[in-house]
Short mmCIF file of C-alpha atoms in Angstrom, two decimals:
data_model
loop_
_atom_site.label_atom_id
_atom_site.label_comp_id
_atom_site.label_asym_id
_atom_site.label_seq_id
_atom_site.Cartn_x
_atom_site.Cartn_y
_atom_site.Cartn_z
CA MET A 124 0.01 -0.04 0.00
CA VAL A 125 2.80 2.36 0.88
CA ARG A 126 4.90 1.87 -2.30
CA PRO A 127 2.31 3.17 -4.78
CA PHE A 128 1.61 6.10 -2.43
CA VAL A 129 5.22 7.10 -2.23
CA ARG A 130 5.58 6.66 -6.10
CA TYR A 131 2.54 8.94 -6.67
CA LEU A 132 3.87 11.49 -4.20
CA THR A 133 7.32 11.42 -5.70
CA ARG A 134 5.88 12.11 -9.15
CA ILE A 135 3.85 15.01 -7.86
CA CYS A 136 6.93 16.53 -6.04
CA ILE A 137 8.98 16.20 -9.32
CA CYS A 138 6.16 17.99 -11.20
CA LEU A 139 5.99 20.72 -8.56
CA VAL A 140 9.81 21.29 -8.73
CA LEU A 141 9.94 21.23 -12.50
CA VAL A 142 7.08 23.68 -13.01
CA THR A 143 8.19 26.17 -10.30
CA ALA A 144 11.78 25.89 -11.54
CA ALA A 145 10.84 26.38 -15.25
CA SER A 146 8.82 29.52 -14.31
CA GLY A 147 11.44 30.68 -11.81
CA CYS A 148 12.91 33.25 -14.19
CA VAL A 149 9.54 35.03 -14.45
CA ARG A 150 9.41 38.15 -12.35
CA VAL A 151 6.25 40.19 -12.30
CA ARG A 152 6.78 43.22 -10.05
CA ALA A 153 4.20 44.47 -7.55
CA HIS A 154 3.12 47.38 -9.68
CA GLU A 155 2.50 45.15 -12.62
CA ARG A 156 0.06 42.94 -10.79
CA GLU A 157 -3.13 45.04 -11.20
CA ASN A 158 -4.96 42.38 -13.16
CA LEU A 159 -3.75 39.58 -10.89
CA ALA A 160 -5.32 41.37 -7.95
CA LYS A 161 -8.78 41.14 -9.41
CA ARG A 162 -11.22 39.04 -7.39
CA ALA A 163 -11.56 36.45 -10.25
CA MET A 164 -7.73 36.00 -10.39
CA THR A 165 -7.21 35.58 -6.56
CA ASN A 166 -10.16 33.66 -5.30
CA ASP A 167 -13.59 33.90 -6.88
CA ARG A 168 -15.23 31.71 -4.18
CA ASP A 169 -16.25 32.75 -0.68
CA PRO A 170 -15.42 30.42 2.15
CA GLY A 171 -19.08 29.40 2.66
CA GLU A 172 -19.51 28.58 -1.01
CA ALA A 173 -16.30 26.51 -1.11
CA ARG A 174 -17.24 24.66 2.16
CA PHE A 175 -20.67 23.75 0.95
CA GLY A 176 -19.31 22.59 -2.40
CA GLN A 177 -16.79 20.39 -0.66
CA HIS A 178 -19.43 18.90 1.61
CA GLU A 179 -21.93 18.34 -1.26
CA ARG A 180 -19.30 16.62 -3.33
CA GLY A 181 -18.25 14.52 -0.38
CA SER A 182 -21.76 13.09 -0.10
CA ARG A 183 -22.17 12.46 -3.82
CA GLU A 184 -18.65 11.36 -5.11
CA GLY A 185 -16.26 8.75 -3.93
CA ALA A 186 -13.38 10.88 -5.05
CA ASP A 187 -13.55 13.78 -2.64
CA GLY A 188 -11.37 14.21 0.45
CA GLY A 189 -7.78 15.25 0.63
CA THR A 190 -8.97 18.77 1.10
CA GLY A 191 -7.44 19.10 4.51
CA GLU A 192 -10.70 18.85 6.34
CA PRO A 193 -12.28 15.39 5.64
CA GLY A 194 -15.17 13.84 7.48
CA GLY A 195 -17.86 15.79 9.20
CA GLY A 196 -21.39 14.64 9.44
CA CYS A 197 -24.46 13.93 7.34
CA GLY A 198 -24.19 10.23 8.26
CA CYS A 199 -23.18 9.70 4.70
CA ASN A 200 -20.04 7.66 5.04
CA MET B 187 4.89 71.66 27.12
CA ARG B 188 2.87 72.57 24.05
CA LEU B 189 5.16 70.44 21.87
CA GLN B 190 4.85 67.52 24.24
CA LEU B 191 1.02 67.84 24.04
CA ILE B 192 1.12 67.99 20.29
CA ALA B 193 3.38 64.96 20.25
CA ALA B 194 1.14 63.12 22.56
CA ALA B 195 -1.95 63.95 20.44
CA VAL B 196 -0.15 62.73 17.32
CA ALA B 197 0.84 59.52 19.13
CA VAL B 198 -2.77 58.93 20.25
CA CYS B 199 -4.04 59.61 16.70
CA ALA B 200 -1.44 57.20 15.35
CA VAL B 201 -2.41 54.47 17.73
CA THR B 202 -6.07 55.07 17.10
CA PHE B 203 -5.48 54.87 13.35
CA ALA B 204 -3.47 51.71 13.78
CA ALA B 205 -6.11 50.18 15.95
CA ARG B 206 -8.74 50.42 13.25
CA ALA B 207 -9.23 47.13 11.59
CA ASP B 208 -11.38 45.70 8.84
CA GLY B 209 -13.66 42.74 8.89
CA THR B 210 -16.36 41.00 6.79
CA LEU B 211 -19.53 39.25 7.81
CA SER B 212 -21.06 36.91 5.35
CA MET B 213 -24.58 35.39 5.48
CA ARG B 214 -25.37 32.56 2.99
CA GLY B 215 -28.38 30.38 2.55
CA VAL B 216 -28.11 27.15 0.35
CA TYR B 217 -30.83 24.89 -0.94
CA TYR B 218 -29.98 21.47 -2.30
CA LYS B 219 -32.42 18.96 -3.81
CA GLU B 220 -31.96 15.60 -5.34
CA ARG B 221 -34.38 12.66 -5.82
CA ALA B 222 -34.67 11.51 -2.19
CA THR B 223 -32.94 14.23 -0.19
CA ARG B 224 -33.39 17.96 0.37
CA VAL B 225 -30.97 20.08 2.32
CA THR B 226 -31.21 23.67 3.45
CA GLN B 227 -28.17 25.30 5.03
CA PRO B 228 -28.09 28.74 6.59
CA MET B 229 -24.50 29.78 7.45
CA LEU B 230 -22.65 32.68 8.94
CA ASP B 231 -18.93 33.42 8.18
CA GLY B 232 -16.82 36.18 9.79
CA ALA B 233 -13.34 37.38 9.12
CA PHE B 234 -11.69 39.85 11.59
CA GLU B 235 -8.23 41.46 11.46
CA VAL B 236 -6.46 41.14 14.75
CA GLY B 237 -3.67 43.67 14.87
CA PRO B 238 -1.68 44.42 11.71
CA LYS B 239 -0.59 40.84 11.13
CA GLY B 240 -3.31 38.51 12.34
CA LEU B 241 -6.61 37.36 10.82
CA LEU B 242 -9.33 35.49 12.77
CA THR B 243 -12.04 33.64 10.90
CA ALA B 244 -15.08 31.86 12.28
CA HIS B 245 -18.18 30.13 10.91
CA LEU B 246 -21.43 28.64 12.13
CA LEU B 247 -23.92 26.64 10.11
CA VAL B 248 -26.95 24.46 10.46
CA ASP B 249 -27.78 21.63 7.97
CA SER B 250 -31.40 20.72 7.82
CA ILE B 251 -31.74 17.49 5.96
CA THR B 252 -35.01 15.93 4.92
CA SER B 253 -34.48 12.48 3.44
CA ALA B 254 -36.27 9.36 2.46
CA SER B 255 -33.09 7.64 1.62
CA ALA B 256 -32.30 4.41 3.44
CA SER B 257 -28.61 5.42 3.60
CA SER B 258 -29.65 8.34 5.86
CA GLY B 259 -31.59 6.17 8.19
CA ALA B 260 -35.07 6.39 6.69
CA ALA B 261 -37.28 3.18 7.17
CA ASP B 262 -39.77 2.16 4.46
CA ALA B 263 -38.91 5.24 2.35
CA VAL B 264 -40.70 7.59 4.86
CA ALA B 265 -39.00 10.93 4.82
CA PHE B 266 -37.58 12.28 8.16
CA ASN B 267 -35.86 15.49 9.16
CA GLU B 268 -32.52 15.81 10.90
CA LYS B 269 -30.37 18.78 11.82
CA ARG B 270 -26.50 19.06 11.87
CA TYR B 271 -24.71 21.92 13.56
CA GLU B 272 -21.18 23.00 12.80
CA VAL B 273 -18.89 25.61 14.27
CA GLY B 274 -15.38 26.45 13.17
CA ALA B 275 -12.60 29.03 13.81
CA GLY B 276 -9.17 29.69 12.54
CA TYR B 277 -6.31 32.09 13.12
CA ALA B 278 -3.51 33.04 10.65
CA ARG B 279 -0.59 35.36 11.37
CA GLN B 280 2.28 36.83 9.28
CA VAL B 281 5.27 35.78 11.49
CA LEU B 282 7.81 36.97 8.98
CA PRO B 283 7.55 39.21 5.93
CA THR B 284 7.55 36.07 3.70
CA LEU B 285 6.02 33.52 6.06
CA ARG B 286 2.40 33.16 7.19
CA ILE B 287 1.26 30.33 9.54
CA GLY B 288 -2.19 29.45 10.81
CA ALA B 289 -4.34 26.85 12.61
CA ASN B 290 -7.96 26.05 12.44
CA GLY B 291 -10.55 23.71 13.89
CA LYS B 292 -14.16 22.72 13.48
CA TYR B 293 -16.69 20.65 15.31
CA SER B 294 -19.83 19.15 13.75
CA THR B 295 -22.63 17.25 15.55
CA GLU B 296 -25.83 15.51 14.64
CA SER B 297 -27.87 12.60 16.03
CA ASP B 298 -25.63 9.90 14.53
CA TYR B 299 -22.30 11.58 13.74
CA THR B 300 -19.93 13.87 15.52
CA SER B 301 -16.71 15.12 13.95
CA SER B 302 -13.81 17.13 15.35
CA TYR B 303 -11.03 18.52 13.14
CA ILE B 304 -7.79 20.46 14.05
CA GLY B 305 -5.23 21.46 11.50
CA ALA B 306 -2.30 23.77 10.80
CA ARG B 307 -0.76 25.38 7.61
CA ALA B 308 2.07 27.53 6.61
CA GLU B 309 2.57 29.66 3.41
CA LEU B 310 5.94 30.91 2.19
CA GLU B 311 6.27 33.65 -0.35
CA LEU B 312 9.36 33.52 -2.55
CA ALA B 313 10.83 35.49 -5.52
CA GLN B 314 9.17 38.80 -4.61
CA LYS B 315 5.89 37.00 -4.06
CA ASN B 316 5.82 35.46 -7.55
CA LEU B 317 5.89 31.99 -6.05
CA VAL B 318 3.86 30.97 -2.98
CA LEU B 319 4.46 27.51 -1.43
CA GLY B 320 1.96 26.02 1.06
CA VAL B 321 2.05 23.04 3.37
CA GLY B 322 -0.54 21.86 5.89
CA GLY B 323 -2.10 18.97 7.69
CA GLY B 324 -4.75 17.94 10.12
CA ILE B 325 -6.43 15.25 12.11
CA THR B 326 -10.18 14.44 12.23
CA GLU B 327 -11.75 12.28 14.86
CA ASP B 328 -15.29 11.09 14.04
CA GLU B 329 -17.74 9.04 16.08
CA ILE B 330 -20.51 7.22 14.09
CA SER B 331 -23.68 5.60 15.44
CA ALA B 332 -26.98 4.51 13.94
CA GLY B 333 -28.83 7.09 16.15
CA ALA B 334 -30.94 8.36 13.35
CA ALA B 335 -32.40 4.91 12.50
CA GLN B 336 -36.21 5.12 12.16
CA GLY B 337 -37.01 1.56 13.24
CA PRO B 338 -38.08 0.50 16.74
CA ALA B 339 -34.58 -0.27 17.93
CA VAL B 340 -31.20 1.46 17.30
CA PRO B 341 -28.93 -1.11 15.63
CA THR B 342 -25.46 -1.80 16.97
CA LEU B 343 -22.48 -1.44 14.63
CA ALA B 344 -19.85 -4.05 13.72
CA CYS B 345 -16.82 -1.76 14.25
CA GLU B 346 -14.52 -4.71 13.77
CA PRO B 347 -15.28 -8.29 12.91
CA GLY B 348 -17.02 -10.07 15.70
CA GLN B 349 -17.43 -6.75 17.70
CA SER B 350 -20.84 -5.00 17.99
CA LEU B 351 -20.89 -1.64 19.66
CA PRO B 352 -23.37 1.29 19.81
CA SER B 353 -20.90 3.55 18.10
CA CYS B 354 -17.67 3.34 16.11
CA THR B 355 -14.78 5.69 15.46
CA LEU B 356 -13.01 6.92 12.36
CA SER B 357 -9.67 8.83 12.40
CA THR B 358 -8.47 10.69 9.37
CA TYR B 359 -4.90 12.06 8.95
CA SER B 360 -4.56 14.57 6.12
CA LEU B 361 -1.74 16.41 4.46
CA PHE B 362 -1.61 18.91 1.63
CA LEU B 363 1.05 20.75 -0.40
CA SER B 364 0.42 23.65 -2.77
CA ALA B 365 2.26 26.00 -5.08
CA SER B 366 1.12 29.11 -6.87
CA GLN B 367 3.32 30.71 -9.50
CA ILE B 368 2.82 33.98 -11.36
CA LEU B 369 3.59 33.32 -15.00
CA SER B 370 2.94 36.78 -16.48
CA LYS B 371 0.98 40.00 -15.71
CA ASN B 372 -2.20 38.04 -16.68
CA ASP B 373 -1.53 34.37 -15.78
CA VAL B 374 -1.29 32.47 -12.54
CA LEU B 375 -0.50 28.72 -12.30
CA GLY B 376 -1.59 26.62 -9.29
CA LEU B 377 -0.59 23.09 -8.26
CA SER B 378 -1.67 21.16 -5.27
CA TYR B 379 -1.38 17.65 -3.77
CA ASP B 380 -3.68 16.25 -1.09
CA MET B 381 -3.51 13.05 0.84
CA SER B 382 -5.69 11.56 3.59
CA ALA B 383 -5.42 8.27 5.43
CA LEU B 384 -8.52 6.88 7.07
CA ARG B 385 -8.54 4.33 9.88
CA GLY B 386 -11.64 2.99 11.45
CA PHE B 387 -15.36 2.59 10.53
CA THR B 388 -15.76 3.68 6.98
CA SER B 389 -19.12 2.03 6.28
CA ASN B 390 -22.56 3.51 6.49
CA PRO B 391 -24.51 2.23 9.56
CA TYR B 392 -27.87 2.11 7.67
CA ARG B 393 -27.01 0.74 4.21
CA LEU B 394 -27.71 -2.89 3.33
CA ALA B 395 -26.13 -4.72 0.42
CA ILE B 396 -27.88 -7.57 -1.53
CA ALA B 397 -25.71 -10.63 -1.15
CA GLY B 398 -26.92 -13.94 -2.40
CA ASN B 399 -30.72 -13.95 -1.33
CA GLN B 400 -30.43 -11.76 1.70
CA PHE B 401 -29.50 -8.22 2.91
CA LEU B 402 -26.25 -7.72 4.66
CA PRO B 403 -25.04 -4.66 6.61
CA GLU B 404 -22.51 -2.71 4.56
CA HIS B 405 -18.95 -3.69 5.39
CA HIS B 406 -16.03 -1.63 4.02
CA PRO B 407 -12.28 -2.03 4.61
CA GLU B 408 -11.14 -0.37 7.92
CA GLU B 409 -8.35 1.52 6.02
CA ARG B 410 -8.22 3.85 3.09
CA LEU B 411 -5.48 5.98 1.52
CA ARG B 412 -6.72 8.77 -0.70
CA GLN B 413 -4.61 11.05 -2.93
CA ALA B 414 -5.46 13.80 -5.30
CA ALA B 415 -3.30 16.09 -7.46
CA ALA B 416 -4.66 19.24 -9.13
CA ILE B 417 -3.51 21.85 -11.52
CA SER B 418 -5.22 25.17 -12.41
CA LEU B 419 -4.44 28.10 -14.73
CA ARG B 420 -6.04 31.53 -14.39
CA HIS B 421 -5.82 33.86 -17.33
CA TYR B 422 -7.07 37.45 -17.39
CA ILE B 423 -8.04 39.06 -20.70
CA PRO B 424 -7.73 42.89 -20.04
CA ARG B 425 -9.51 44.08 -23.19
CA SER B 426 -12.82 42.36 -22.24
CA ALA B 427 -12.26 42.18 -18.46
CA THR B 428 -12.66 38.46 -18.50
CA ALA B 429 -10.98 35.85 -16.35
CA VAL B 430 -10.75 32.24 -17.65
CA ILE B 431 -9.99 29.56 -15.07
CA ALA B 432 -9.13 26.04 -16.20
CA ALA B 433 -8.51 23.19 -13.63
CA TYR B 434 -7.94 19.53 -13.58
CA ARG B 435 -7.91 17.17 -10.67
CA HIS B 436 -6.73 13.55 -10.64
CA TYR B 437 -7.81 11.29 -7.80
CA ARG B 438 -6.81 7.82 -6.78
CA ASP B 439 -7.10 5.64 -3.70
CA ASP B 440 -6.26 2.08 -2.61
CA TRP B 441 -9.87 0.99 -2.95
CA ASP B 442 -9.20 1.33 -6.70
CA VAL B 443 -11.35 4.42 -7.16
CA ARG B 444 -9.75 6.58 -9.93
CA ALA B 445 -11.25 9.89 -10.90
CA HIS B 446 -10.70 12.62 -13.52
CA THR B 447 -12.34 15.98 -12.94
CA PRO B 448 -11.71 18.81 -15.47
CA GLU B 449 -13.40 22.09 -14.86
CA VAL B 450 -13.66 25.51 -16.65
CA ARG B 451 -14.96 28.86 -15.31
CA VAL B 452 -15.41 32.19 -17.12
CA VAL B 453 -15.84 35.21 -14.87
CA GLN B 454 -16.97 38.42 -16.69
CA GLN B 455 -16.46 41.82 -14.97
CA ILE B 456 -19.54 44.04 -15.66
CA GLY B 457 -18.47 47.51 -14.99
CA ASP B 458 -16.87 48.18 -11.58
CA ASP B 459 -19.74 46.80 -9.47
CA ALA B 460 -20.84 43.47 -10.88
CA GLU B 461 -19.46 40.20 -12.19
CA ALA B 462 -21.15 37.19 -13.82
CA ALA B 463 -19.66 33.73 -13.96
CA LEU B 464 -20.34 30.46 -15.80
CA ARG B 465 -18.83 27.12 -14.77
CA TYR B 466 -18.77 23.68 -16.24
CA ARG B 467 -17.37 20.65 -14.37
CA PHE B 468 -17.06 17.06 -15.56
CA HIS B 469 -16.45 14.19 -13.16
CA THR B 470 -15.85 10.59 -14.04
CA GLN B 471 -14.73 7.78 -11.66
CA THR B 472 -14.16 4.07 -11.60
CA ALA B 473 -15.78 1.76 -9.03
CA ALA B 474 -14.12 0.50 -5.81
CA TYR B 475 -12.70 -3.05 -6.31
CA PHE B 476 -15.28 -4.50 -3.95
CA TYR B 477 -18.37 -2.60 -5.18
CA ARG B 478 -21.08 -4.59 -6.92
CA GLY B 479 -24.72 -3.69 -7.52
CA ARG B 480 -25.48 -7.23 -6.18
CA TYR B 481 -23.16 -9.83 -4.69
CA ALA B 482 -23.29 -13.52 -5.72
CA ASP B 483 -22.95 -14.75 -2.09
CA THR B 484 -22.64 -13.50 1.48
CA MET B 485 -18.81 -13.57 1.15
CA GLY B 486 -18.97 -10.44 -0.99
CA ILE B 487 -15.58 -9.52 -2.48
CA ASP B 488 -12.75 -10.37 -0.05
CA GLY B 489 -15.34 -10.27 2.71
CA PHE B 490 -16.46 -6.76 1.92
CA VAL B 491 -19.93 -5.67 0.78
CA SER B 492 -21.18 -2.16 -0.22
CA ASP B 493 -24.32 -0.39 -1.32
CA ASP B 494 -22.62 2.95 -1.60
CA VAL B 495 -23.49 4.63 -4.88
CA LYS B 496 -20.48 6.96 -4.36
CA LEU B 497 -18.21 3.87 -4.88
CA SER B 498 -19.80 2.86 -8.15
CA ALA B 499 -18.50 3.92 -11.59
CA PHE B 500 -20.40 6.95 -12.79
CA ARG B 501 -20.11 10.33 -14.58
CA SER B 502 -21.57 13.67 -13.65
CA HIS B 503 -21.85 17.08 -15.34
CA THR B 504 -22.22 20.27 -13.28
CA ILE B 505 -23.41 23.50 -14.89
CA GLU B 506 -23.41 26.70 -12.79
CA ALA B 507 -24.38 30.40 -13.23
CA LYS B 508 -23.33 33.01 -10.77
CA LEU B 509 -23.96 36.73 -10.35
CA GLY B 510 -22.26 39.00 -7.86
CA VAL B 511 -23.26 42.66 -7.42
CA LEU B 512 -21.91 45.42 -5.07
CA GLY B 513 -24.41 47.55 -3.16
CA ARG B 514 -23.37 50.83 -4.79
CA MET B 515 -24.85 49.50 -8.12
CA PHE B 516 -28.32 49.87 -6.31
CA GLY B 517 -27.42 53.39 -5.11
CA LEU B 518 -26.66 52.15 -1.56
CA GLU B 519 -24.17 54.30 0.40
CA ASN B 520 -21.50 54.14 3.13
CA ARG B 521 -20.97 50.63 4.53
CA TRP B 522 -23.67 49.17 2.28
CA ALA B 523 -21.99 50.49 -0.84
CA GLY B 524 -19.40 47.77 -0.42
CA ALA B 525 -21.83 45.05 0.39
CA ARG B 526 -21.73 42.20 -2.04
CA PHE B 527 -24.95 40.36 -3.06
CA GLU B 528 -24.48 36.96 -4.68
CA GLY B 529 -26.73 34.42 -6.26
CA ILE B 530 -25.71 31.03 -7.64
CA LEU B 531 -27.74 28.40 -9.52
CA GLN B 532 -26.28 24.99 -10.18
CA TYR B 533 -27.54 21.87 -11.88
CA VAL B 534 -25.90 18.47 -11.59
CA LEU B 535 -26.61 15.62 -14.00
CA GLN B 536 -25.36 12.28 -12.95
CA ASP B 537 -25.90 8.78 -14.32
CA ASN B 538 -26.26 6.92 -11.05
CA ARG B 539 -29.04 6.12 -8.48
CA PHE B 540 -28.79 9.52 -6.75
CA GLY B 541 -30.30 11.15 -9.85
CA ASN B 542 -29.85 14.71 -10.83
CA ALA B 543 -29.52 17.53 -8.26
CA ILE B 544 -30.17 21.31 -8.14
CA VAL B 545 -28.33 23.70 -5.83
CA ALA B 546 -29.11 27.43 -5.15
CA HIS B 547 -27.21 29.85 -3.05
CA LEU B 548 -28.10 33.42 -1.89
CA ALA B 549 -25.47 35.37 -0.01
CA LEU B 550 -24.73 38.76 1.44
CA THR B 551 -21.20 39.87 2.45
CA LEU B 552 -20.89 43.04 4.54
CA PRO B 553 -17.53 44.75 5.05
CA PHE B 554 -17.10 46.71 8.27
CA GLU B 555 -14.50 48.62 10.32
CA TYR B 556 -13.93 48.31 14.08
#
């Protein structure tokens, strides 16, 4: 059980390192981030909306979880 | 003396100014309806600045569930009503110019399920905030009973083979990693990895599986390792004030459930005071290795039986429309000018026994100073 987990995690870490390293030469200065500061570009979902979506998907789909806060009611294990 | 008084007055003004803080209070009501279940959920969210470097968040919600589903405890398909209460709080603090740490917890209770979560996270900003790395984890302790059963007696649960108790426990250990990289003035890339390990009672206390010619209580493995990796790209089009967000999530676990979930959102700015968004999400998953619609005999698959539709192979499509408007668009003034009114309508099509679902949100977010 542990080996596939480690293999998957290793692949993810390699992807993370490659992508961040490949984009490491990009420098967008603070005054150039006007568009990036728009609501849609930062987080277009409120905490309540995101929380309900997570809970709703958790009761309908077998592929939820891993969101940092699993479990939590509705008797719908 | 006069200079000292002026200096003191300036100092008091400076402290008073520094003591002013911002906060937001958000009220949201959600309605969810599918074939056998209806949920209404009012909730309250607050965010409060604590000093120049701290942020306190809190939420409170009530789930009101009306269901005729046997998996919720209904007997003979007679609908019943149940309430779930949840409270949560978190605190985050900028401890260094580039490092932010935080912790949060939540508690949820209903007649047949209590859940407590505690977790922590850290975010590190690098390369002049072009790159943000995040790491976090948490522990959830759940207690499950069949307290909502509608029959004459509350059934006991087989927490482990040969052991029948009024309630069982489930522990979940979770970990997540994330990275967000600015690619240009109009593009942001996001990557994340989530893992959770479950230990304990993972079955539903009410569901019965058809095995041979009889009904058997659902019995799932006591351990599960779940992993998900996600990538997202946000692109802003300045000429039309449009944001396009594309995301993809891959999920796998050791019950052999594999899922692919691509999603696209388009957020259109309408003037300075409104935005409209459309979203499409596709989800497809394989079945758990021990899931069958019907089992040939009482041995099930490796001794496990399940009637959980979530563990079957299925597909779903989600279509969503969202409108957010600021109060000044309606001519409101002062604090109410910055209030945000929001409405969401969502339709879920799924090819399984749950049937299609409709979700609606109405929300008001009010900024304030204190």
